[in-house]
Amino acid sequence: MDVVFARPKSMTQQKFHYCPGCSHGIIHRLVAEVIDEMEIREDTIGIAPVGCSVLLYNYLDIDMQEAAHGRAPALATGIKRVLPDRIVFTYQGDGDLASIGTAEIVHAAARGENITAVFVNNAIYGMTGGQMAPTTLAGQSTTTSKTGRKTQTAGFPIRMSEMLATLDGAAYISRVSVHNPAHVTKAKKALRKAFEVQKQGLGFSMVELLSTCPTNWGLKPTESLKWLEENMIPYYPLGEFKNKQGV
Amino acid sequence: MDVVFARPKSMTQQKFHYCPGCSHGIIHRLVAEVIDEMEIREDTIGIAPVGCSVLLYNYLDIDMQEAAHGRAPALATGIKRVLPDRIVFTYQGDGDLASIGTAEIVHAAARGENITAVFVNNAIYGMTGGQMAPTTLAGQSTTTSKTGRKTQTAGFPIRMSEMLATLDGAAYISRVSVHNPAHVTKAKKALRKAFEVQKQGLGFSMVELLSTCPTNWGLKPTESLKWLEENMIPYYPLGEFKNKQGV
Amino acid sequence: MKTLMKGNEALGEAAVRAGCRYFFGYPITPQNELPEYLSLRLPEVGGVYLQAESEIAAINMVFGAAGAGARVMTSSSGPGISLKQEGISFLVGAELPCVIVNIMRGGPGLGGIQPGQADYFQATRGGGHGDYRTIVLAPGSVQEMVDFTYWAFELAEKYRNPVLILGDGVLGQMMEPVIFPPEPDLDKIDKPWATTGCRGRQRNIIKSLYLDPEELEEHNKKLQEKFGLIQQEVNRAEKYQAEDAEIVLVAYGISARVSMAAVDAAREEGIKAGLVRPITLWPFPEEILRVSLPKAKKLLVVEMSAGQMVEDVKLAVCGRLPVHFYGRTGGMLPSAKEILAKIKVLGGGASGRSIR
Amino acid sequence: MKTLMKGNEALGEAAVRAGCRYFFGYPITPQNELPEYLSLRLPEVGGVYLQAESEIAAINMVFGAAGAGARVMTSSSGPGISLKQEGISFLVGAELPCVIVNIMRGGPGLGGIQPGQADYFQATRGGGHGDYRTIVLAPGSVQEMVDFTYWAFELAEKYRNPVLILGDGVLGQMMEPVIFPPEPDLDKIDKPWATTGCRGRQRNIIKSLYLDPEELEEHNKKLQEKFGLIQQEVNRAEKYQAEDAEIVLVAYGISARVSMAAVDAAREEGIKAGLVRPITLWPFPEEILRVSLPKAKKLLVVEMSAGQMVEDVKLAVCGRLPVHFYGRTGGMLPSAKEILAKIKVLGGGASGRSIR
Amino acid sequence: MAKKGKVLFDEERCKGCELCVTACPKKIVYLTERLNQSGYPVAGVTDMEKCTGCAMCAWMCPDLVITVERGETP
Amino acid sequence: MAKKGKVLFDEERCKGCELCVTACPKKIVYLTERLNQSGYPVAGVTDMEKCTGCAMCAWMCPDLVITVERGETP
Amino acid sequence: MQQEVIVAGFGGQGILLAGQLLAYAGLMENKEVAWFPSYGPEMRGGTANCTVIVSPRRISSPVVEEPSAALVFNLPSLLKFESKVKPGGLLLINSTLVERQPERKDLYAYLVPANEVAQSLGHIRVANMVMLGAYLELTRAVSMASVLKVLEKTLPEQSRYLLPVNQKAMELGAQVVRRATAIGA
Amino acid sequence: MQQEVIVAGFGGQGILLAGQLLAYAGLMENKEVAWFPSYGPEMRGGTANCTVIVSPRRISSPVVEEPSAALVFNLPSLLKFESKVKPGGLLLINSTLVERQPERKDLYAYLVPANEVAQSLGHIRVANMVMLGAYLELTRAVSMASVLKVLEKTLPEQSRYLLPVNQKAMELGAQVVRRATAIGA
Ligand SMILES: Cc1ncc(C[n+]2csc(CCOP(=O)(O)OP(=O)(O)O)c2C)c(N)n1
Ligand SMILES: Cc1ncc(C[n+]2csc(CCOP(=O)(O)OP(=O)(O)O)c2C)c(N)n1
Ligand code: SF4
Ligand code: SF4
Ligand code: SF4
Ligand code: SF4
Ligand code: SF4
Ligand code: SF4
Ligand SMILES: [Mg+2]
Ligand SMILES: [Mg+2]
């Protein structure tokens, strides 16, 4: 018998601190698998965001920096300019990337900064206890939109992938989901592409991963996957929005 | 004989401090004309940016606030939420709106904040003496890109109108130019539309005006108009990118 | 009637009752219950809760709304308050009233989320650029979170200056009984300087730019005169067992509550300990330290920081009394026990010798 | 060979010679010549000049680059420095070395663009959150803009802490002759903590979060010990005519240059005036004020602010000498004449009486 | 010759989220009543014989609980 | 009956930028040699008779120097 | 006398609520009260706890260093808080979930099979009320009647029917300790 | 003696450059020098000025309060700086552009038709050198030769041919004041 699935080598042995069923775990693993497969563990520098995944550095066995909330793309820029032959990626939540860090991600993309952003969109502020995010769906209830997000006053959920794809510096932008095994496979492929785009020096790459926050959505993990599929995907269509590599 | 062209009533008598041939003067006047024509002088609150046009409040005879660099859309949001029946607009340069103020304009648009942004894109930081802006064209020489902007290291010029048009909250987005009388007329129409969109409560509106900075471009005013036409318009195509009003 | 409320929520309710109708903020622990409360409460009274895209956007929305004449508030903690520093400097420069709440946590950097008091310098000196001051109020109980919120709005508008409420994770998270004072009469408040559209009057301009340095100096003089006036009119501290105290603790906020317990414990052991609790941190209540501690032989400053207010205490007593310090950092609270031990190490009130 | 250079440009050239290869910044007057110079110069030496989208992005790029082991710098003025405060707190928290230049202008708010010194509190106390300090160097000439830039990088790396160079519009804009010292040997510098990819070693983590308050307190203790060490090892001031001076001026940067002229003028009139010029503002050179002014009867602090360093002077002398203040704000420079007049009002060095 | 699979659960990592349960095409993964030290009920397999080693359970497990082996049926 | 125009220059506001010069379809606007108090040469009209009052000069003038009148030719 | 109690267990065991009920009841009896929770959603899973002070006079510090009593609902809480209780204080252990005995001998310790009792009432979620009942029986910090009044005021309409079971739970908790003698002390 | 001079006029008149040449020349002569400009691109149009100190000893303050000389190139500069010059100081006025006479009587004032002279050389842009020549003639702050050497070193290759006209301009400026007598003082 061969081992066909095991813990990636780029991960530490530490147990995740995440809530049961939280997608961060799946996505952490996918990133580690891509690092393993590309054999870049020793050449990669990751940036942890401020969000539930701030402790990413406890789980990935690579060099890492921890950014101020939203500023991971700026850190990545600083690192990549100093070490252009390393692989540099950010891992960011939707509050981090789509709210406070809007300017940093837009300009990293506009500059064609040769880095990769792993963007975990769970439509909520997980770490701070479930407040509305810019990505929160219309009608979705959160601790700061208890009666459901009203677009009239709280605005419309923002589609970062579509927006960033308008920028010339963006080389690869795609949106995937992790709500079932088939999509997890696709998500991994997208991550691999994004890292390859960086390796080839083509410019900015980002993968937006639709994901769950069972705790703050107030749903069971399995219900969360369903909610994601039925509510998030219609508003956040999956697919590639930019691919300079053309593969 | 009838007076067919005279100083708009919404302007003060003060002389502009701008350099000879600077487009800010034209655009100030267009804003004042629209205010006059809509008879909203006493109902309008403007926000001056940090940039050459920071002294806008010396020229428009209306209530005004001065924002920190890039934050005019946040001020406008604050004002409009308190006074929803007033007309609130920002006047912002490309450094102000497309660089330091990226997050504020993106989210004002995403929220569908019912305000109008008058975006003066002269492809440079005028006030600080001609440094590269995010909107500076590839190859364009500035005091921080003396040998011409290299997209490889300094990134690609950013098209704000196209980017913001991807947002659901944006009701009216168009790009115009002021390089000749015909286009100045069109520019005014666009401004009028933007203000009308606000009056109708349709959401966020923005007019991007391609304009000149003869001093920092190192060109004579008349040459500047030509340079704008020949270099900026090909990269920044004119037109409406969003029009919820549909008129 | 007394109700039991969390500090964060009580502060929110107090703001509403004090006439605040606009809140702009961004989530951060340990103050989240405040915006969460207001996100439900403000719409009920016709107000607006708006979650901004960042703390910077929030403070600038506050600028806009304050300039439009509204009673407006924002809140945050540590990193978020740092991001507001440019905005606060602009608010003071433009003389706009507003209330800013900092529910402090441990720093520096991302630090932690447990209670802290290490933003004292930032609050009292202004972490932004230029010569400016904000009034800083330091509540020590949930009731004071309420009372000082009313007071903060009053002061802000009286002096056209931002007012900071400096709480911490304990004050924000704990529940105590509170009574809400009667709502103030806001009709009296006139803001002829507000930018509301210039209907029937000369237009108003709200700005902080004075390109001519002589004008900017004039503006600064005006501001400094205002700050001087505030120093005269606003400063408050509470004394506890201080009249005959030989060793006087100086502490604010939650540290003062713990220090009070330490004073009790010291008294039980026969040590003449007392406490001065600064309530306004800027203006710092220097007078009370200078003139009203007849028996004091030494001061012991207790903070949840590496020692910040201790500078103001030293400046106040100007070498006339020795000033000692006991602090905990990183989210750790000092305990009454530790403080008592420190009092004993210092020999109680005795100068130089241990008292037992 | 001496060359004539603008302060801003000389600082840029000094950074390059000191081994700085990375600059991230955002335009603002009156420091623009510095980034402009480096935008041409850095690519010549294989370095990178990158204009960030904002000061916040810039300081965080500095964080990334410093963490990657590079010598890196950023610069700004007033409002831009305020925006960097969160980032600076993070840099200190993560113990990253870098150099931050503030070419001060008048504030608060947008203020003006003429020279100022009102960011002293922000620089010396840290305008950000949490207990942290940055070393602050105050050059007084273009030559010192050069020398202190070398020194700043050295200190930053020695202590793994950001170092601030606090200049002002005059120092940045004026030209004076300068000599560039020999370039330091950078090969010796080892940064085993840098995140460069974990080839052949255990991975490195650069962070400032310690969720456990006990760990965060430990971290803070370590930082405080470092700050204590810096206080012992780094503090510098220059004395001018101070040995027999009865009235001693205390001023830094360009104010000190003007004060020096005032001292000359006073001496010409027979007044025993002298000057102490703090060179490190944090650590503040307390000792020199405390012990090395044998004849001093009073101190006169001169600043281009409403009075900020004056607090450090008071803390240093702790009531042993009267401390007076003369300041200009808003971009106005004090003149030697005015200062002399103030000296006379204070009665020169005589205590209480006018000296002539 | 059909492929045969085997799954191993690192039970102390399990949080009982049941994502593996819904993921398994053979419907052989279920939540046991065993609690681990963190107090979570842990996942297990009803009938290992039916396992094809497709690893879908492992792909969905957020906590890297599951290791999957596969080989020829002898 | 053709329209006839008239343009008036508020010379103290003029900065000699010549945008009016290039804008005039009748080519009658030019830069005079007169300097105003700010030291700028000011714009003027060669032949007012030809002016149609189309206001193109005024539309392009950044400094609001020009007032345009128009009426029926008598 | 000033009562300082710490209530600790897993999140979801009604820990914070039990503490709040106690504080509310104290308020109702015109006592001074303070309630302070552990906080920080950043810590996923793990334990929750809160401290409550009920006092006849002004409460100086709301932060409890040495509680006069601890109600522990699970093993980690026992490990963490046993050592903190002041000598001669009270330690109530939810013996359904905690198999271990207390180590200290200078406390009055009681084993309360709270989950078991709650289960017997058909409502596992009232285990917290069982513990609270036991605590009140031993300390009279507030009266059970006050707690019930608070419940009555704060329970939403559709949960009113749960009042009797809550009351019963407290009573059974009280019974447990009335019958038992303390271990140690 | 320490020379403190202010040079002031419209932007574009070579004001800052004239000041820099003077400072460079001082440096070349191993003197202490300092140059400080008015700055701020925020002020569009308007006047430019700079102050230069050339001194045999360490310069205490680089900021000039009472210049020993002022070179004014236009009327606004005369209005602004005449009052600042120290009593007994020097005031050089570009009389081509400034029709007005100086008001103070306690200064040595000279009218130098700088533009006119420059025009006569066919290079209006050397008006600044005419004024500089006049100033050097009166003060010997530095030698004309030093200024020329600086020009030689700093002029780009393709502008070298302008050296003679610059020299001529300085000489003519010197001539003007050699022949004239000061107004006032
Ligand atoms: C400057 C600053 N503002 C706010 C916070 C508080 N904060 C921590 S995480 C977070 C957002 C988390 O949401 P997201 O980025 O979506 O990540 P998630 O936890 O959902 O994965 C916020 C607002 C902070 N630490 N720093
Ligand atoms: C926080 C902050 N950063 C930088 C500056 C300096 N600054 C003033 S205006 C300006 C940019 C001006 O460019 P733009 O917005 O394009 O306006 P323009 O002058 O070209 O019309 C900058 C960077 C500032 N005042 N505040
Ligand atoms: S709060 Fe949400 S995002 Fe955070 S760990 Fe829990 S489930 Fe995941
Ligand atoms: S610098 Fe440019 S933008 Fe500014 S006033 Fe002059 S021409 Fe206009
Ligand atoms: S490997 Fe496939 S068949 Fe086997 S348990 Fe997992 S999901 Fe089911
Ligand atoms: S998916 Fe993983 S953590 Fe969840 S129940 Fe299955 S094995 Fe356990
Ligand atoms: S109005 Fe028309 S025709 Fe007359 S001067 Fe102006 S542009 Fe020329
Ligand atoms: S466009 Fe206006 S400012 Fe320019 S030259 Fe013509 S009249 Fe003068
Ligand atoms: Mg999220
Ligand atoms: Mg611009």
PDB file of N, CA, C and O and ligand atoms in Angstrom, chain A residues 93-95 120-126, ligand 9:
ATOM      1  N   GLY A  93      -6.975  37.518   4.828  1.00  0.00           N
ATOM      2  CA  GLY A  93      -8.430  37.409   4.923  1.00  0.00           C
ATOM      3  C   GLY A  93      -9.108  38.537   4.165  1.00  0.00           C
ATOM      4  O   GLY A  93      -8.441  39.433   3.632  1.00  0.00           O
ATOM      5  N   ASP A  94     -10.408  38.480   4.127  1.00  0.00           N
ATOM      6  CA  ASP A  94     -11.139  39.489   3.359  1.00  0.00           C
ATOM      7  C   ASP A  94     -11.184  40.832   4.072  1.00  0.00           C
ATOM      8  O   ASP A  94     -11.211  41.880   3.419  1.00  0.00           O
ATOM      9  N   GLY A  95     -11.174  40.818   5.397  1.00  0.00           N
ATOM     10  CA  GLY A  95     -11.066  42.107   6.075  1.00  0.00           C
ATOM     11  C   GLY A  95      -9.705  42.710   5.797  1.00  0.00           C
ATOM     12  O   GLY A  95      -9.564  43.890   5.478  1.00  0.00           O
ATOM     13  N   VAL A 120      -8.249  34.691   1.303  1.00  0.00           N
ATOM     14  CA  VAL A 120      -9.255  33.815   1.900  1.00  0.00           C
ATOM     15  C   VAL A 120     -10.504  34.619   2.226  1.00  0.00           C
ATOM     16  O   VAL A 120     -10.556  35.348   3.217  1.00  0.00           O
ATOM     17  N   ASN A 121     -11.493  34.488   1.366  1.00  0.00           N
ATOM     18  CA  ASN A 121     -12.719  35.266   1.494  1.00  0.00           C
ATOM     19  C   ASN A 121     -13.795  34.435   2.189  1.00  0.00           C
ATOM     20  O   ASN A 121     -14.394  33.555   1.587  1.00  0.00           O
ATOM     21  N   ASN A 122     -14.012  34.748   3.454  1.00  0.00           N
ATOM     22  CA  ASN A 122     -15.074  34.056   4.189  1.00  0.00           C
ATOM     23  C   ASN A 122     -16.200  35.017   4.551  1.00  0.00           C
ATOM     24  O   ASN A 122     -17.011  34.746   5.428  1.00  0.00           O
ATOM     25  N   ALA A 123     -16.222  36.147   3.875  1.00  0.00           N
ATOM     26  CA  ALA A 123     -17.362  37.074   3.962  1.00  0.00           C
ATOM     27  C   ALA A 123     -17.628  37.598   5.369  1.00  0.00           C
ATOM     28  O   ALA A 123     -18.744  37.988   5.687  1.00  0.00           O
ATOM     29  N   ILE A 124     -16.572  37.631   6.185  1.00  0.00           N
ATOM     30  CA  ILE A 124     -16.774  38.085   7.567  1.00  0.00           C
ATOM     31  C   ILE A 124     -15.424  38.370   8.218  1.00  0.00           C
ATOM     32  O   ILE A 124     -14.388  37.915   7.718  1.00  0.00           O
ATOM     33  N   TYR A 125     -15.440  39.155   9.286  1.00  0.00           N
ATOM     34  CA  TYR A 125     -14.263  39.302  10.133  1.00  0.00           C
ATOM     35  C   TYR A 125     -14.286  38.155  11.125  1.00  0.00           C
ATOM     36  O   TYR A 125     -15.053  38.194  12.087  1.00  0.00           O
ATOM     37  N   GLY A 126     -13.465  37.157  10.887  1.00  0.00           N
ATOM     38  CA  GLY A 126     -13.468  36.011  11.774  1.00  0.00           C
ATOM     39  C   GLY A 126     -12.855  36.324  13.125  1.00  0.00           C
ATOM     40  O   GLY A 126     -13.476  36.174  14.173  1.00  0.00           O
TER      41      GLY A 126
HETATM   42 MG    MG I   9     -12.647  37.003   6.869  1.00  0.00          MG
END
